[in-house]
Amino acid sequence: MGIRYKRSIIAVSALTVAGWLTASAQTPADSAEVSLDDCLRIALSESPTLRVADLDIVRVDYSRKETLAQLLPQVSFGGQYSRMVAKQVAYMNMSGFPGLGGGSTDEGGSGDSGDSGSTSKAARRGSDTGIKMGLDNSFQVGFNASVPIIAPQIWQALKLSDAQIATTVEQARASRLNLINSVKSAYYAYLLARESRQVIGESYDMAALTHDIYVKQHAVGSASEYDVLRTSVAMKNIEPQITQADIAISRARMQLFMLMGISIESPLRINGSLSEYEKTMYDDVMRLGSDYSNNSQLRLNTLQTEALRRTVKMNRMSWWPTLSLSASYNWTSSSDGSPFKNFRWNPYSVVGLNLSFPLFQGGARSARIRQAQIQVKQAEFQRQDLEHSVAMQVELAKDNVMLNVKQIASSGESVGQAERAHDIMQQSFEIGAASYLDLRDSELALTNSRLSYIQSIYNYLVAGAELELLLGNAVVPGEETSTVSFKPTFKTLFTGETTVDEPAAK
């Protein structure tokens, strides 16, 4: 029995070691860790929102090409067939040709011939009969081409398209800035939830340790049952907080992965700590600026106002004349009877100039110009209001950053004092100089000070990200000086291989 037991132990140990080796071999793939910079790179390369913005730029560029195509020659090939159902009848009055309705129209006149009356009657009968004209079948095929020579509206439309492309590019930039801000906020929220869970877990461990001490003391008769129950209740009261912290971690992780554009089932692990940012926060505060010229909303307003001014110019160009060159080369054929035979093709060509000078359109052009001018004035007024709003938000954000810096310093000092007070109370409790209530109060004070400390760091980071968004000076990690952008994928994160995108043509 002992030998079998030993063999079983050896077998279990071997399986444990094999499983540990297998898990170690899979660690690079299953426990890939990403920092904030990695999260931003993945989001900028995988986010569907940015892909939509980039495709919008391509779409507007194709719209400009569509406008440019109006300045190029337009060539078409076509054909036409018509069947004569009822031929046109022509009546002619030709003197000297009685059969075609000619002759004298003076019935009372005299002539040398005695049959002048009969001739006039024949002429009237020929005039009433008429002549049918045209053939049964008519074919026409050929090429038609035209090219504008003077087209002021199209020229201004091209400039308007350039302004629209610039606006779309700025909108894509705004989407990137908003995504960077959202990813940073979600990343900081995840760190806050995780570290809050750690602080609450430490509080639970302290309460559980105290409960175990009282249980042991109660077993030997040195502690009452009330003390055991009181410590048990204190421990149970922390368990819902732990559950809430776990849920907060899960939600923050899903939110971050959703913004990154990857599956929420991804095995990626988020590393980092809020306390790491305290080391550089004073340097960051010293570099705070107030230049909001790169604010995305202001830049969009400027570009949209320019586009509206170009719209005014384009509408004014509708008063100008247009000149175009046209040319055609066709073949015609006409025949009687069956349309499938007796073809007689004859080519002909035409070249001409078409000049159009618009004179009056019921006031529609003036109304369009007035509308565009009003829109320009509206954009200018919006610019003033928007600039005042952004300036105020920047100052508030800076004040918020400075306030949180002071709060971090105060909370850090409070954590140190709470830890010292808890150590003193712990030692006093161990020697019986302090009650459990005193110890519990010190534990709660320590927990609250730690939570306040990490919360103040989180508030500082979020305020800094908001200020960065308002100033519009967010920098993509790794692209400060490089001319290429590294876009990590799951393959690069798990295998260590790197892929580099070619720099975009400027």
PDB file of C-alpha atoms in Angstrom, residues 177-187 256 259:
ATOM      1  CA  LEU A 177      -7.498  62.806 -30.722  1.00  0.00           C
ATOM      2  CA  ASN A 178     -10.827  61.709 -29.255  1.00  0.00           C
ATOM      3  CA  LEU A 179      -9.809  58.068 -29.501  1.00  0.00           C
ATOM      4  CA  ILE A 180      -6.493  58.753 -27.755  1.00  0.00           C
ATOM      5  CA  ASN A 181      -8.338  60.587 -25.003  1.00  0.00           C
ATOM      6  CA  SER A 182     -10.888  57.776 -24.627  1.00  0.00           C
ATOM      7  CA  VAL A 183      -8.218  55.063 -24.559  1.00  0.00           C
ATOM      8  CA  LYS A 184      -6.225  56.946 -21.943  1.00  0.00           C
ATOM      9  CA  SER A 185      -9.291  57.476 -19.778  1.00  0.00           C
ATOM     10  CA  ALA A 186     -10.267  53.803 -20.067  1.00  0.00           C
ATOM     11  CA  TYR A 187      -6.705  52.708 -19.308  1.00  0.00           C
ATOM     12  CA  LEU A 256     -10.633  49.471 -23.019  1.00  0.00           C
ATOM     13  CA  LEU A 259     -11.928  51.154 -27.800  1.00  0.00           C
TER      14      LEU A 259
END
